[in-house]
Tab-separated table of N, CA and C in Angstrom:
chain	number	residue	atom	x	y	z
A	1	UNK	N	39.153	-119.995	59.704
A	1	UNK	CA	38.848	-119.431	58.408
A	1	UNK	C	39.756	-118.238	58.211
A	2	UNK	N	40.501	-117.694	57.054
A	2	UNK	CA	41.134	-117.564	56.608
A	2	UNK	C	40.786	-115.891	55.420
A	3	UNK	N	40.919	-114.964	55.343
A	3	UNK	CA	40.773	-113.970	54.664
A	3	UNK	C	42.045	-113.487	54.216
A	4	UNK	N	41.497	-112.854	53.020
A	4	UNK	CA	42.746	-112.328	52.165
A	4	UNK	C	43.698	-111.976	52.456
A	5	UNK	N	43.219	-110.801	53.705
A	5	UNK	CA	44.542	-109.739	54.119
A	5	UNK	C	45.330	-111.220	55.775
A	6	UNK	N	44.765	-111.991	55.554
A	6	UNK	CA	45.441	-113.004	56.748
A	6	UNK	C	44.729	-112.912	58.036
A	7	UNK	N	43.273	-112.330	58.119
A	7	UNK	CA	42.636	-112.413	59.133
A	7	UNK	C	42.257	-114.252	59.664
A	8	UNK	N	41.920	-113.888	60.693
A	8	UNK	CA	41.283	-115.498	60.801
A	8	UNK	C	40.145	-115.461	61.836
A	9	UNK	N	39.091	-116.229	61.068
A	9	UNK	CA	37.992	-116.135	61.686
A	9	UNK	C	37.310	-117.229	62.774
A	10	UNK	N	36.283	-117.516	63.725
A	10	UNK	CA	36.177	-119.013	63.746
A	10	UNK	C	35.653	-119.479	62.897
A	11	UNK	N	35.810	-120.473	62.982
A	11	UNK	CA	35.212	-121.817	62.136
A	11	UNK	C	34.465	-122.967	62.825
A	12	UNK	N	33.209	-123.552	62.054
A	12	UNK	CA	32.953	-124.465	62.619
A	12	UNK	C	33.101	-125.723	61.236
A	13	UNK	N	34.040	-126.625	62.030
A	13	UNK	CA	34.560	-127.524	61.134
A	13	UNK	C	34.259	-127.656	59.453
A	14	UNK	N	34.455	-125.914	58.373
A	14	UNK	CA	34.041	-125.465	57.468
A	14	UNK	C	35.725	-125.380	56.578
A	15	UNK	N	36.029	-125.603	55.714
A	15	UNK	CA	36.833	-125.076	54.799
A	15	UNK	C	37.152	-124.208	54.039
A	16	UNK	N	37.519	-123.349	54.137
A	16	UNK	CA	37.233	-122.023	52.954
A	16	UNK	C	38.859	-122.153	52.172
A	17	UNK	N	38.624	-121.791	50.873
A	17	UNK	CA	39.555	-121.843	49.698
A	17	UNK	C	39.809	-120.378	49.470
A	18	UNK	N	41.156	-119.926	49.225
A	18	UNK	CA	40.949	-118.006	48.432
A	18	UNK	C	41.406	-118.348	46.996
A	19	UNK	N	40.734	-117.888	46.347
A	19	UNK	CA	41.109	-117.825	45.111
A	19	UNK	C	42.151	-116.390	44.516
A	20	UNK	N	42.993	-117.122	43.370
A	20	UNK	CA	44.374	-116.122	43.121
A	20	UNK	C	43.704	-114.482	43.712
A	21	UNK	N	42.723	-114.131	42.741
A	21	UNK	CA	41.720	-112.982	42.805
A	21	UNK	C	42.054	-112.358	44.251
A	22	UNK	N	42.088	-113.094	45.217
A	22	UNK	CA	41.856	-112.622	46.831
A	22	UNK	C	40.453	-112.947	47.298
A	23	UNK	N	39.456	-113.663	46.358
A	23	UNK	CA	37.956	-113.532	46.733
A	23	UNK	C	37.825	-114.770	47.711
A	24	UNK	N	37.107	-114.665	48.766
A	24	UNK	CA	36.383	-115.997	49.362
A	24	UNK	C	35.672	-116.926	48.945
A	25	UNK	N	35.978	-118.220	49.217
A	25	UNK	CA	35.110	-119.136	48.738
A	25	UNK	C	35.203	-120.324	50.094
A	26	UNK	N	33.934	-120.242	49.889
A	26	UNK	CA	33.101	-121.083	51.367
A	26	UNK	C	33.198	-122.885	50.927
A	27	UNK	N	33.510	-123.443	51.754
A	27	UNK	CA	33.265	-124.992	50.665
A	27	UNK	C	32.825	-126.051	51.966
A	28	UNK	N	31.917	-126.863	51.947
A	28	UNK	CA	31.365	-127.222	53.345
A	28	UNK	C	30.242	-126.311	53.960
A	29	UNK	N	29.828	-125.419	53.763
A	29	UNK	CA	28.715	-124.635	54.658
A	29	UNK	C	27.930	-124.722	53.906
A	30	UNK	N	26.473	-124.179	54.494
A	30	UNK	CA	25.159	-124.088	54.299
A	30	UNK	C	25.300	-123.165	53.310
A	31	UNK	N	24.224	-122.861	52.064
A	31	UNK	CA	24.144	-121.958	51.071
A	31	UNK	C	23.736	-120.565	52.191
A	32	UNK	N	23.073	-120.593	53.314
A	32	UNK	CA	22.576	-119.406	54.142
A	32	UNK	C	23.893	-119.180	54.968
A	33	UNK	N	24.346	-119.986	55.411
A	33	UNK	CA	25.827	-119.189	55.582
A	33	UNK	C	26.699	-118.164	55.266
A	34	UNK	N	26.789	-119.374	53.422
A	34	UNK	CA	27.827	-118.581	52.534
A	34	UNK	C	27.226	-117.606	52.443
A	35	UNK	N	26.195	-116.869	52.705
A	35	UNK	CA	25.277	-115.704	52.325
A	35	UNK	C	25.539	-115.034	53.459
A	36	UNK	N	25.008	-114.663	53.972
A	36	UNK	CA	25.404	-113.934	55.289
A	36	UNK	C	26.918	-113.686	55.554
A	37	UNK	N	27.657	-115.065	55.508
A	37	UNK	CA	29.475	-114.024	55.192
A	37	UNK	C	29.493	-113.475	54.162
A	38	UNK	N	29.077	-113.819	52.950
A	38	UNK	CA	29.482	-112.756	51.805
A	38	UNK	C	29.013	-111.155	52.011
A	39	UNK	N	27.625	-111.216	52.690
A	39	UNK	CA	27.301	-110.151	53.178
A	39	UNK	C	27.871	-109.509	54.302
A	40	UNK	N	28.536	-110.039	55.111
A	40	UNK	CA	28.945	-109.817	56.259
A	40	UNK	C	30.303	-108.973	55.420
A	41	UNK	N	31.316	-109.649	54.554
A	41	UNK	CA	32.101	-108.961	54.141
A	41	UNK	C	32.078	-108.375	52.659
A	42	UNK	N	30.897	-107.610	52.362
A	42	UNK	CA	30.729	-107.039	51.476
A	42	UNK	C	30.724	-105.715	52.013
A	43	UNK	N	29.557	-105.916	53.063
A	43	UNK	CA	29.307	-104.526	54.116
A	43	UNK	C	30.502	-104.035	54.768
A	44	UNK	N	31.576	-105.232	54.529
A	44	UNK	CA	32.642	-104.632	56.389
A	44	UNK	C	34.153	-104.113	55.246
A	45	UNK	N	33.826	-104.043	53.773
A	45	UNK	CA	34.958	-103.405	53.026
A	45	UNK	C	34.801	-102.042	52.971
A	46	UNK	N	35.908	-101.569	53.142
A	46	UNK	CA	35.843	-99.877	53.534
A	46	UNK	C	36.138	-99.634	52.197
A	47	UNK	N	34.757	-99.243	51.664
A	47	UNK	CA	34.615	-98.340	50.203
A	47	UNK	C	34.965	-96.854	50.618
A	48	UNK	N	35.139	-96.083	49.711
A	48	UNK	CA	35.483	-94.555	50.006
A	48	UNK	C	34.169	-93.887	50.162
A	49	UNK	N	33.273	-93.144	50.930
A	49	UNK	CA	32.417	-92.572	51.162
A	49	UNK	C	31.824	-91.797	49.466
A	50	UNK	N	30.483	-91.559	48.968
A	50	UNK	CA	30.174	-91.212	47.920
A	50	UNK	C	30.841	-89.651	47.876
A	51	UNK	N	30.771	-89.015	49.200
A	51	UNK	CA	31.241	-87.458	49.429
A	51	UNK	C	33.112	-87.327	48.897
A	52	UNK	N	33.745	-88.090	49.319
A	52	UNK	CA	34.588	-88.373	49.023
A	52	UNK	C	35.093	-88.330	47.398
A	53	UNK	N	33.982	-88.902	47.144
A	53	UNK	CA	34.311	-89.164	45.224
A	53	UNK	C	33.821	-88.469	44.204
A	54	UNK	N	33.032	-87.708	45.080
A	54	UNK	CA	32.294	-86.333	44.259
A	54	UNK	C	34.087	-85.721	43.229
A	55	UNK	N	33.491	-85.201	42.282
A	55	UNK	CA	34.638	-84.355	41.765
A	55	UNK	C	34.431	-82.713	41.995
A	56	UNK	N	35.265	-82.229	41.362
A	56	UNK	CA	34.754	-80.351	42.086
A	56	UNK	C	34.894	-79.797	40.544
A	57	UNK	N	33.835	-79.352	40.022
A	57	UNK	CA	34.123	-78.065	38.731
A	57	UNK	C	35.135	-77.236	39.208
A	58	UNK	N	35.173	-76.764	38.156
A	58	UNK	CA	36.213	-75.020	38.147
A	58	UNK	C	35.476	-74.292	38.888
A	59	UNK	N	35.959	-73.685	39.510
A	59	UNK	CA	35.550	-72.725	40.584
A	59	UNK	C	34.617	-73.298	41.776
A	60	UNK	N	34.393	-74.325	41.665
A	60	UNK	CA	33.953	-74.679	42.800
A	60	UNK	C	34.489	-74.577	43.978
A	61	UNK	N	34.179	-74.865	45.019
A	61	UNK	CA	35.128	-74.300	46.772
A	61	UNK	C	34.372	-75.147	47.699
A	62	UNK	N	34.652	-76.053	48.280
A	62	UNK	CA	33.881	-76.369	49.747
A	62	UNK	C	33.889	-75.115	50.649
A	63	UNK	N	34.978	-74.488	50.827
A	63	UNK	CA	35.109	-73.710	51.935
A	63	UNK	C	34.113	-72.348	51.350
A	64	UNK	N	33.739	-72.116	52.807
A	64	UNK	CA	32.749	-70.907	53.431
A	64	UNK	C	33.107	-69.327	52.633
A	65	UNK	N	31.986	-68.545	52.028
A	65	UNK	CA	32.717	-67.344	51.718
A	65	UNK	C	33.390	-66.280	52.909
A	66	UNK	N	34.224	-65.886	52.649
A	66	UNK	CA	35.382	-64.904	53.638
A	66	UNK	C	34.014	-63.990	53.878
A	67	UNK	N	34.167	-63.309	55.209
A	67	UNK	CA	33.227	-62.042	54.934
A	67	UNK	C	34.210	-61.144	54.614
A	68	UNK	N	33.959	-59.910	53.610
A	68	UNK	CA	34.526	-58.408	53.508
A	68	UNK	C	33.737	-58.037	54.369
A	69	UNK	N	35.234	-56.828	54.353
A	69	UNK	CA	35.355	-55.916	55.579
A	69	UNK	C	34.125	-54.589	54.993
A	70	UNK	N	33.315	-54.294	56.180
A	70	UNK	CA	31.932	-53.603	56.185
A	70	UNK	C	32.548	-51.602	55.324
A	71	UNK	N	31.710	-51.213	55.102
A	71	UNK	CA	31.224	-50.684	54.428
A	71	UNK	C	32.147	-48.802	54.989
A	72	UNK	N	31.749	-49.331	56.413
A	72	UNK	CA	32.110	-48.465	57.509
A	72	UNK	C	33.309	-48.207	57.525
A	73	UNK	N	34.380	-49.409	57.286
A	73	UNK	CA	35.729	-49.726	57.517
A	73	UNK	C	36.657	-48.822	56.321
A	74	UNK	N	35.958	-48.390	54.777
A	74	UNK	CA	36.518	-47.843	54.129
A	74	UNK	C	36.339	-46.371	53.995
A	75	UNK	N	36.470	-45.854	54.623
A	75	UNK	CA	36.443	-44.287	55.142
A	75	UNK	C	37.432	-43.468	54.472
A	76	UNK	N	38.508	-44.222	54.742
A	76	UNK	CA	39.686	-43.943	55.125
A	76	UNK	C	40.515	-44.113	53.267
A	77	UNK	N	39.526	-44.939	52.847
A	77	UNK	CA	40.427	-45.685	51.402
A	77	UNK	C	40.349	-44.581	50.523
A	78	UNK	N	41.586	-44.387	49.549
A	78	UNK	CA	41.219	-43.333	48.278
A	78	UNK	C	40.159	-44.038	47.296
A	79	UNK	N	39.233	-43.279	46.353
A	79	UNK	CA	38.684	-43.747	45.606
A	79	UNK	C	37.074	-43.588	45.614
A	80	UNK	N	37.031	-43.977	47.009
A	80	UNK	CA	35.356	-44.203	47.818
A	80	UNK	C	34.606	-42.998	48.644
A	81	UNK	N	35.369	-41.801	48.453
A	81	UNK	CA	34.951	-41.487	49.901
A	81	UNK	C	33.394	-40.751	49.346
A	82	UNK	N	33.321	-40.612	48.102
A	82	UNK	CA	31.842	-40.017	47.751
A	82	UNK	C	30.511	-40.710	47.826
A	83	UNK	N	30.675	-42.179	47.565
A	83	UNK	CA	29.897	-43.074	47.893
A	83	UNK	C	30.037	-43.333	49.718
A	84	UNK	N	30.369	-43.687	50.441
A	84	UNK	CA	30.517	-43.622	51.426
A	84	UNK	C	29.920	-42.968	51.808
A	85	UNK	N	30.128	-41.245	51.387
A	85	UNK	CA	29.223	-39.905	52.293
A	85	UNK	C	27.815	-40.097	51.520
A	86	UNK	N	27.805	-40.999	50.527
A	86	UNK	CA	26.458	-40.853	50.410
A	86	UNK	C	25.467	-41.705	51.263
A	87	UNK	N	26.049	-43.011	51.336
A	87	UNK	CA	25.277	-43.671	52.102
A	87	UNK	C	25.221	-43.392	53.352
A	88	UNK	N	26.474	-42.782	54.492
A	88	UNK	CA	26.232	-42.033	55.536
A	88	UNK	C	24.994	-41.191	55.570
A	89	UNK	N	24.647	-40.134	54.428
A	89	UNK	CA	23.415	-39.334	54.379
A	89	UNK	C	22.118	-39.958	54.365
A	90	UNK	N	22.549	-40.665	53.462
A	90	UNK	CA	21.309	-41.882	52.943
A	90	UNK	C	20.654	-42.356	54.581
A	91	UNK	N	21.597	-43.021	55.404
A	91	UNK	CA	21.493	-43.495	56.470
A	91	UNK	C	20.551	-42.619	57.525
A	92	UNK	N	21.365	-41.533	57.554
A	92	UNK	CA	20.736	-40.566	58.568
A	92	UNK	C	19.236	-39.914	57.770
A	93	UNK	N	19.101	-39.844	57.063
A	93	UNK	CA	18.226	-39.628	56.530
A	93	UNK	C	16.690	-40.265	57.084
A	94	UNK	N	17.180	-41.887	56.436
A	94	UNK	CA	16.343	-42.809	57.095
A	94	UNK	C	16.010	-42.918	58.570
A	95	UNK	N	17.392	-42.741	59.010
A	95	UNK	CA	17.010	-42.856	60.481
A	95	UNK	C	16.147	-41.634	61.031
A	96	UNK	N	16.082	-40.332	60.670
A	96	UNK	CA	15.166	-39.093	60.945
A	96	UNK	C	14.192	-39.216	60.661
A	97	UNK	N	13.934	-39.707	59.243
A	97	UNK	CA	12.332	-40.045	59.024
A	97	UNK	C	11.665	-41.156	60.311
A	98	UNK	N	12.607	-42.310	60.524
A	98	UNK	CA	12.135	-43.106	61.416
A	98	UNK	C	11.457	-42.412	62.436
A	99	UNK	N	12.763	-41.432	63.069
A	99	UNK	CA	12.136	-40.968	64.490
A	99	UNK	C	11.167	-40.604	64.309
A	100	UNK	N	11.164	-39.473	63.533
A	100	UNK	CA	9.704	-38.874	63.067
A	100	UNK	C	8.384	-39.628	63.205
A	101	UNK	N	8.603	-40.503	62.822
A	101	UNK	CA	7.412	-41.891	62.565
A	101	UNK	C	7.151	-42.272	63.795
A	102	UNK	N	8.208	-42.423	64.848
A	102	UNK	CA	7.932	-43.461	66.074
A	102	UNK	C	7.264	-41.746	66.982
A	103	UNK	N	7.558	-40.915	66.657
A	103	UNK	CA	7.759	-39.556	67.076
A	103	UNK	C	6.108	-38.986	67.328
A	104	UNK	N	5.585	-39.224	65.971
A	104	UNK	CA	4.079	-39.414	65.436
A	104	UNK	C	3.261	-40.082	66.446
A	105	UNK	N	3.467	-41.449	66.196
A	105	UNK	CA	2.840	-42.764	66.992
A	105	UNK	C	2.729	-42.592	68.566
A	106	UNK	N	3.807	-41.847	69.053
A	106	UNK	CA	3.611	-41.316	70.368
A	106	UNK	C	2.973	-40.350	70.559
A	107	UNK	N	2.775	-39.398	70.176
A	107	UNK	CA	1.690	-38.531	70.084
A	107	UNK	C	0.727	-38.921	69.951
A	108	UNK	N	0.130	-39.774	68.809
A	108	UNK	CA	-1.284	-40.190	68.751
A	108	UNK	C	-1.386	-41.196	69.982
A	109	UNK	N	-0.531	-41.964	70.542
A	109	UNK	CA	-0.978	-42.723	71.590
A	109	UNK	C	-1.534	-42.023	72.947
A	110	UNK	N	-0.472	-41.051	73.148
A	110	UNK	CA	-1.147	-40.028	74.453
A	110	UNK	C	-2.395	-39.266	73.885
A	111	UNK	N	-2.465	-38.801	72.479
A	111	UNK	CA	-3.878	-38.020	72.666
A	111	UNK	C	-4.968	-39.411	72.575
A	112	UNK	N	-4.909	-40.227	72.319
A	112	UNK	CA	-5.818	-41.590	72.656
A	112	UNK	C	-5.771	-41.410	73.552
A	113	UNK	N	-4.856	-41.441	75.002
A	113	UNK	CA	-5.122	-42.306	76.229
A	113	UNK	C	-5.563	-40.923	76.908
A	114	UNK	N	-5.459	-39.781	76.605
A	114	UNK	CA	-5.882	-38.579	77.123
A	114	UNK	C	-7.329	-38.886	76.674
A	115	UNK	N	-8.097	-38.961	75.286
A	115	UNK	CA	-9.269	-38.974	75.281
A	115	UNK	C	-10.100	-40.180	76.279
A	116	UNK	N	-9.511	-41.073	76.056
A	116	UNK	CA	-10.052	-42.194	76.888
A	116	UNK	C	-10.219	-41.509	78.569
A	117	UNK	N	-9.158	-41.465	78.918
A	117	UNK	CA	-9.293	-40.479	80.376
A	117	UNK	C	-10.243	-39.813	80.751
A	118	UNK	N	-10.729	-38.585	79.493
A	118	UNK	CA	-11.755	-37.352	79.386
A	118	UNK	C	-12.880	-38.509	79.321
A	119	UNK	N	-13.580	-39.825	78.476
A	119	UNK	CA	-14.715	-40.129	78.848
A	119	UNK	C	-14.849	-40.759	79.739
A	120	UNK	N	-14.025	-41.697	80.381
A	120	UNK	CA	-14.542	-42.113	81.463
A	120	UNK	C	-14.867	-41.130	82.882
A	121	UNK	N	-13.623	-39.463	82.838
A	121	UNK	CA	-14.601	-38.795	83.861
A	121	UNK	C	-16.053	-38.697	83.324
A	122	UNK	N	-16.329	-38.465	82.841
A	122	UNK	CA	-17.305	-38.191	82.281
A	122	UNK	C	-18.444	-39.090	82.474
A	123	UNK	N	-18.475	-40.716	81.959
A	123	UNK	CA	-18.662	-41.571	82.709
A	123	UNK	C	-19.137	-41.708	84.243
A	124	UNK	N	-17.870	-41.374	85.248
A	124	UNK	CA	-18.149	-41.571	86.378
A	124	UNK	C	-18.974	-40.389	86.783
A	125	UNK	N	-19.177	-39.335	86.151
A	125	UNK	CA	-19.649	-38.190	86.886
A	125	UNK	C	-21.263	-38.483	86.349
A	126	UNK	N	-21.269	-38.898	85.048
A	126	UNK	CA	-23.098	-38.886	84.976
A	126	UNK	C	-23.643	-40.278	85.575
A	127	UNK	N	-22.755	-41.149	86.071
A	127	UNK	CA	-22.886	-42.127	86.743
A	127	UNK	C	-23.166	-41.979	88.655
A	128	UNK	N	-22.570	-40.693	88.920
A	128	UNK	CA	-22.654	-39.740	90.078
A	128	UNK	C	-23.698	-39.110	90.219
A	129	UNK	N	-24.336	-38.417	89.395
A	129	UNK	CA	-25.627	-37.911	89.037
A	129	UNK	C	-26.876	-38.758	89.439
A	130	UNK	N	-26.628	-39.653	88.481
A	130	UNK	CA	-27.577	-40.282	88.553
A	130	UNK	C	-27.866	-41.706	89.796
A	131	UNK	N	-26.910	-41.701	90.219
A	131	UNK	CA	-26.960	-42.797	91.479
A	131	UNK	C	-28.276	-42.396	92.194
A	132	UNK	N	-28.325	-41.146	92.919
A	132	UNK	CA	-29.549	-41.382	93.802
A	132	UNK	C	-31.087	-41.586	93.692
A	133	UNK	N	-30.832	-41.670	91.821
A	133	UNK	CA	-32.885	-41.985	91.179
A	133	UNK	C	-32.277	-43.605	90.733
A	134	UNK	N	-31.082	-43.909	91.204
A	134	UNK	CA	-31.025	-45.537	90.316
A	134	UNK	C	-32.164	-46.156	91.434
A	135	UNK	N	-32.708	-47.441	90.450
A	135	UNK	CA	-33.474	-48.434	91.840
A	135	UNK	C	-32.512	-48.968	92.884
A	136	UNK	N	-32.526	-49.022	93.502
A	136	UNK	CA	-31.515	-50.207	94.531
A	136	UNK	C	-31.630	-51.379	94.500
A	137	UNK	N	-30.878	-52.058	94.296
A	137	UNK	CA	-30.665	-53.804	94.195
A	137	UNK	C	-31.122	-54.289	95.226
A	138	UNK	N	-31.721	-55.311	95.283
A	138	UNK	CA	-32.985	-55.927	96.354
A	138	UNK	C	-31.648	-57.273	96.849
A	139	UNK	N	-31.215	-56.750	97.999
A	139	UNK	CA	-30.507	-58.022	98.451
A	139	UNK	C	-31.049	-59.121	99.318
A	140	UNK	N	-31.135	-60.465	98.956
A	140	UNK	CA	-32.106	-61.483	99.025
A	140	UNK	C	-31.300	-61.744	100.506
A	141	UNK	N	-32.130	-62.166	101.363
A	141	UNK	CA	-31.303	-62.559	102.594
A	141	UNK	C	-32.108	-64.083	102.656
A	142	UNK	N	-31.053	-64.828	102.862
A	142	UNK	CA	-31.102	-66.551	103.033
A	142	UNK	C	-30.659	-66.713	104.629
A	143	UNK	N	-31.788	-67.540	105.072
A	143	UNK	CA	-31.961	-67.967	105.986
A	143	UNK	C	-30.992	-68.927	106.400
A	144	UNK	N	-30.456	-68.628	107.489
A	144	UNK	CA	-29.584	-69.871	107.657
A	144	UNK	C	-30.007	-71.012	108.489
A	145	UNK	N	-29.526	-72.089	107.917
A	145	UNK	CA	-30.532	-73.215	109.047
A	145	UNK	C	-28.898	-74.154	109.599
A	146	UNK	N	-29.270	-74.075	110.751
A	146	UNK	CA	-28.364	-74.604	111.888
A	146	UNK	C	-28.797	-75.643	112.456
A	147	UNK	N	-27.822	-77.055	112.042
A	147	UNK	CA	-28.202	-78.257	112.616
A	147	UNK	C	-28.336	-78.175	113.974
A	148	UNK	N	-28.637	-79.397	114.422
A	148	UNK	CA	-28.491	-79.896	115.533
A	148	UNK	C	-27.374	-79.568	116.401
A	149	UNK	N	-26.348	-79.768	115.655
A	149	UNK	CA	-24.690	-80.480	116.207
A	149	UNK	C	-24.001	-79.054	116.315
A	150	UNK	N	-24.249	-77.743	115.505
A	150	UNK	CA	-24.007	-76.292	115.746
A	150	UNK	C	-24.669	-76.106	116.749
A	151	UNK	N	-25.763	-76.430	117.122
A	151	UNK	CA	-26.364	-74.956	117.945
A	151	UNK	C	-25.167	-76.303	119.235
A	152	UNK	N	-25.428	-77.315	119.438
A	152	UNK	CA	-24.972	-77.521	120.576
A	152	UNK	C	-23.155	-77.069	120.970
A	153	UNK	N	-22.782	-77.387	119.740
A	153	UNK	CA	-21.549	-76.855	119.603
A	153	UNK	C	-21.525	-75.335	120.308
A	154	UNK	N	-22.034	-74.129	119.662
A	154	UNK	CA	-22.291	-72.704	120.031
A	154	UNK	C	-22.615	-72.635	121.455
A	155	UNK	N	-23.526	-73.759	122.187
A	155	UNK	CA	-23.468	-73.859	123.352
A	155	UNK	C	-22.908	-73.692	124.137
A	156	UNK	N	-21.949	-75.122	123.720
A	156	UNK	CA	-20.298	-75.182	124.670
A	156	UNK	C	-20.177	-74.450	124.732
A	157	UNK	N	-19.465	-73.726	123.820
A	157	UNK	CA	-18.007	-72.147	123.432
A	157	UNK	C	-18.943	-71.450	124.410
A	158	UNK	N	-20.096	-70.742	124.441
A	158	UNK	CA	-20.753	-69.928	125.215
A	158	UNK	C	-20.423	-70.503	126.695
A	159	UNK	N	-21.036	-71.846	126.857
A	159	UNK	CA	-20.859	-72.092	128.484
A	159	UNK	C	-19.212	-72.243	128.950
A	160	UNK	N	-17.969	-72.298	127.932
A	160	UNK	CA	-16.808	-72.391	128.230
A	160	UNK	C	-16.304	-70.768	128.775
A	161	UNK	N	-17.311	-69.669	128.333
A	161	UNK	CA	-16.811	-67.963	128.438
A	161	UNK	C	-16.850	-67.585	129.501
Protein backbone atom coordinates (compact mmCIF):
# COMPACT_ATOMS: atom_id res chain seq x y z
CA UNK A 1 0.00 0.00 0.00
CA UNK A 2 1.03 3.07 -1.22
CA UNK A 3 0.73 6.85 0.34
CA UNK A 4 1.02 10.12 -1.09
CA UNK A 5 4.39 11.20 0.03
CA UNK A 6 5.60 7.36 -1.42
CA UNK A 7 5.42 5.59 1.86
CA UNK A 8 4.54 1.94 1.66
CA UNK A 9 2.64 0.12 3.92
CA UNK A 10 1.76 -3.74 4.32
CA UNK A 11 -0.88 -5.00 2.65
CA UNK A 12 -3.01 -7.79 2.84
CA UNK A 13 -3.90 -8.70 -0.70
CA UNK A 14 -5.93 -4.98 -0.67
CA UNK A 15 -5.61 -2.32 -3.47
CA UNK A 16 -5.50 1.19 -2.71
CA UNK A 17 -5.96 3.96 -5.57
CA UNK A 18 -4.53 7.91 -4.79
CA UNK A 19 -6.51 10.19 -6.18
CA UNK A 20 -4.99 13.50 -8.25
CA UNK A 21 -5.95 15.35 -4.70
CA UNK A 22 -3.13 13.09 -2.89
CA UNK A 23 -6.17 11.54 -0.79
CA UNK A 24 -6.38 7.68 -0.07
CA UNK A 25 -8.71 5.47 -1.31
CA UNK A 26 -9.04 1.89 0.02
CA UNK A 27 -10.70 -0.49 -2.71
CA UNK A 28 -11.02 -4.29 -1.60
CA UNK A 29 -11.11 -3.87 2.31
CA UNK A 30 -13.60 -4.10 4.93
CA UNK A 31 -15.66 -0.73 5.53
CA UNK A 32 -13.89 -1.20 9.41
CA UNK A 33 -10.66 -1.17 7.91
CA UNK A 34 -11.06 1.70 5.62
CA UNK A 35 -11.97 3.32 8.99
CA UNK A 36 -9.37 2.76 11.19
CA UNK A 37 -6.68 3.74 8.30
CA UNK A 38 -8.44 6.83 7.62
CA UNK A 39 -8.17 7.33 11.24
CA UNK A 40 -4.93 6.01 11.60
CA UNK A 41 -3.86 8.75 9.05
CA UNK A 42 -5.87 11.52 10.02
CA UNK A 43 -4.29 11.33 13.59
CA UNK A 44 -0.58 10.62 12.19
CA UNK A 45 -0.75 14.22 9.91
CA UNK A 46 1.37 16.69 11.61
CA UNK A 47 -1.11 19.64 11.96
CA UNK A 48 0.63 22.74 13.53
CA UNK A 49 -0.05 22.72 17.30
CA UNK A 50 -3.23 25.23 18.28
CA UNK A 51 -0.26 27.28 20.41
CA UNK A 52 1.46 27.68 17.39
CA UNK A 53 -1.45 29.45 15.52
CA UNK A 54 -2.50 31.65 18.18
CA UNK A 55 -1.84 35.25 16.70
CA UNK A 56 -0.21 38.01 19.12
CA UNK A 57 -2.04 41.67 19.50
CA UNK A 58 0.04 44.77 19.63
CA UNK A 59 1.93 44.74 22.46
CA UNK A 60 1.61 41.51 23.33
CA UNK A 61 5.11 39.54 24.42
CA UNK A 62 5.49 35.83 25.30
CA UNK A 63 8.64 36.68 26.95
CA UNK A 64 8.93 37.21 30.86
CA UNK A 65 9.00 40.90 32.27
CA UNK A 66 12.89 42.11 32.69
CA UNK A 67 13.21 42.85 36.42
CA UNK A 68 14.40 46.74 37.08
CA UNK A 69 17.15 47.44 38.85
CA UNK A 70 15.97 47.92 42.83
CA UNK A 71 15.34 51.00 44.31
CA UNK A 72 18.68 50.88 46.31
CA UNK A 73 20.74 50.83 43.08
CA UNK A 74 19.72 54.55 42.23
CA UNK A 75 21.52 56.49 44.81
CA UNK A 76 23.85 57.54 42.78
CA UNK A 77 21.36 58.82 39.68
CA UNK A 78 20.68 62.72 39.21
CA UNK A 79 17.07 63.51 39.59
CA UNK A 80 16.07 60.96 42.54
CA UNK A 81 18.05 61.52 45.30
CA UNK A 82 15.03 63.21 47.41
CA UNK A 83 12.76 60.42 46.99
CA UNK A 84 15.29 57.91 47.72
CA UNK A 85 16.21 59.77 51.18
CA UNK A 86 12.78 59.61 51.73
CA UNK A 87 12.12 56.18 51.58
CA UNK A 88 15.54 55.42 53.33
CA UNK A 89 13.78 57.45 56.39
CA UNK A 90 10.55 55.99 55.72
CA UNK A 91 12.41 52.61 56.12
CA UNK A 92 14.23 53.24 59.26
CA UNK A 93 11.51 54.61 60.68
CA UNK A 94 9.52 51.47 60.33
CA UNK A 95 12.15 49.44 61.26
CA UNK A 96 12.45 51.45 64.95
CA UNK A 97 8.95 51.29 65.53
CA UNK A 98 9.33 47.48 64.86
CA UNK A 99 12.04 47.09 67.42
CA UNK A 100 10.16 48.94 69.73
CA UNK A 101 7.25 46.50 69.31
CA UNK A 102 9.35 43.24 69.49
CA UNK A 103 11.19 45.41 72.35
CA UNK A 104 7.66 45.67 74.27
CA UNK A 105 6.69 41.93 73.79
CA UNK A 106 9.89 41.03 75.54
CA UNK A 107 9.32 42.78 78.39
CA UNK A 108 5.87 41.70 78.89
CA UNK A 109 7.06 38.11 78.37
CA UNK A 110 9.70 38.22 81.29
CA UNK A 111 7.35 40.16 83.60
CA UNK A 112 4.82 37.09 82.82
CA UNK A 113 7.36 34.45 83.41
CA UNK A 114 8.67 36.43 86.52
CA UNK A 115 5.03 36.49 87.84
CA UNK A 116 4.45 32.92 87.15
CA UNK A 117 7.80 32.14 89.10
CA UNK A 118 6.53 34.46 92.23
CA UNK A 119 3.22 32.06 92.40
CA UNK A 120 4.36 28.98 92.20
CA UNK A 121 6.99 29.87 95.21
CA UNK A 122 4.32 30.66 96.77
CA UNK A 123 2.53 27.59 95.88
CA UNK A 124 5.25 25.38 97.07
CA UNK A 125 5.69 27.16 100.31
CA UNK A 126 1.86 27.04 101.47
CA UNK A 127 2.06 23.59 100.15
CA UNK A 128 5.17 23.27 102.80
CA UNK A 129 3.08 24.55 105.49
CA UNK A 130 0.64 22.65 105.22
CA UNK A 131 2.10 19.10 104.54
CA UNK A 132 2.31 18.03 108.13
CA UNK A 133 -1.87 18.45 108.97
CA UNK A 134 -2.35 16.85 105.22
CA UNK A 135 -4.02 13.17 105.83
CA UNK A 136 -1.54 10.63 104.56
CA UNK A 137 -2.38 8.42 101.70
CA UNK A 138 -3.29 4.92 102.94
CA UNK A 139 -0.94 2.66 100.88
CA UNK A 140 -2.83 -0.63 100.17
CA UNK A 141 -0.33 -3.50 100.48
CA UNK A 142 -1.25 -6.65 98.16
CA UNK A 143 -0.41 -9.78 99.15
CA UNK A 144 1.66 -11.66 97.09
CA UNK A 145 0.78 -15.22 96.34
CA UNK A 146 3.64 -17.52 95.22
CA UNK A 147 2.99 -20.62 93.25
CA UNK A 148 4.13 -23.75 93.70
CA UNK A 149 6.97 -23.69 91.02
CA UNK A 150 8.55 -20.16 92.84
CA UNK A 151 8.80 -21.16 96.18
CA UNK A 152 10.59 -24.37 94.81
CA UNK A 153 12.53 -22.44 92.44
CA UNK A 154 13.70 -19.85 95.59
CA UNK A 155 14.65 -23.10 97.11
CA UNK A 156 17.23 -24.14 94.70
CA UNK A 157 19.02 -20.57 94.40
CA UNK A 158 19.04 -20.75 98.35
CA UNK A 159 20.35 -24.44 98.51
CA UNK A 160 22.86 -23.52 95.45
CA UNK A 161 24.48 -20.41 98.16
Amino acid sequence: METGAGRRLPSHQESVEICPQGLLVFTGTSAQDANLAKQFWIAASMYPTNESQLALSRGSSQRLPVARPSRRGRRGRPGRPETTDVTAETIKIQESEEKKKYLQKAKKREEILQLLRKQREERISKELVSLPYKPKAKVHKTRKVISESDKEDQEEVKALD
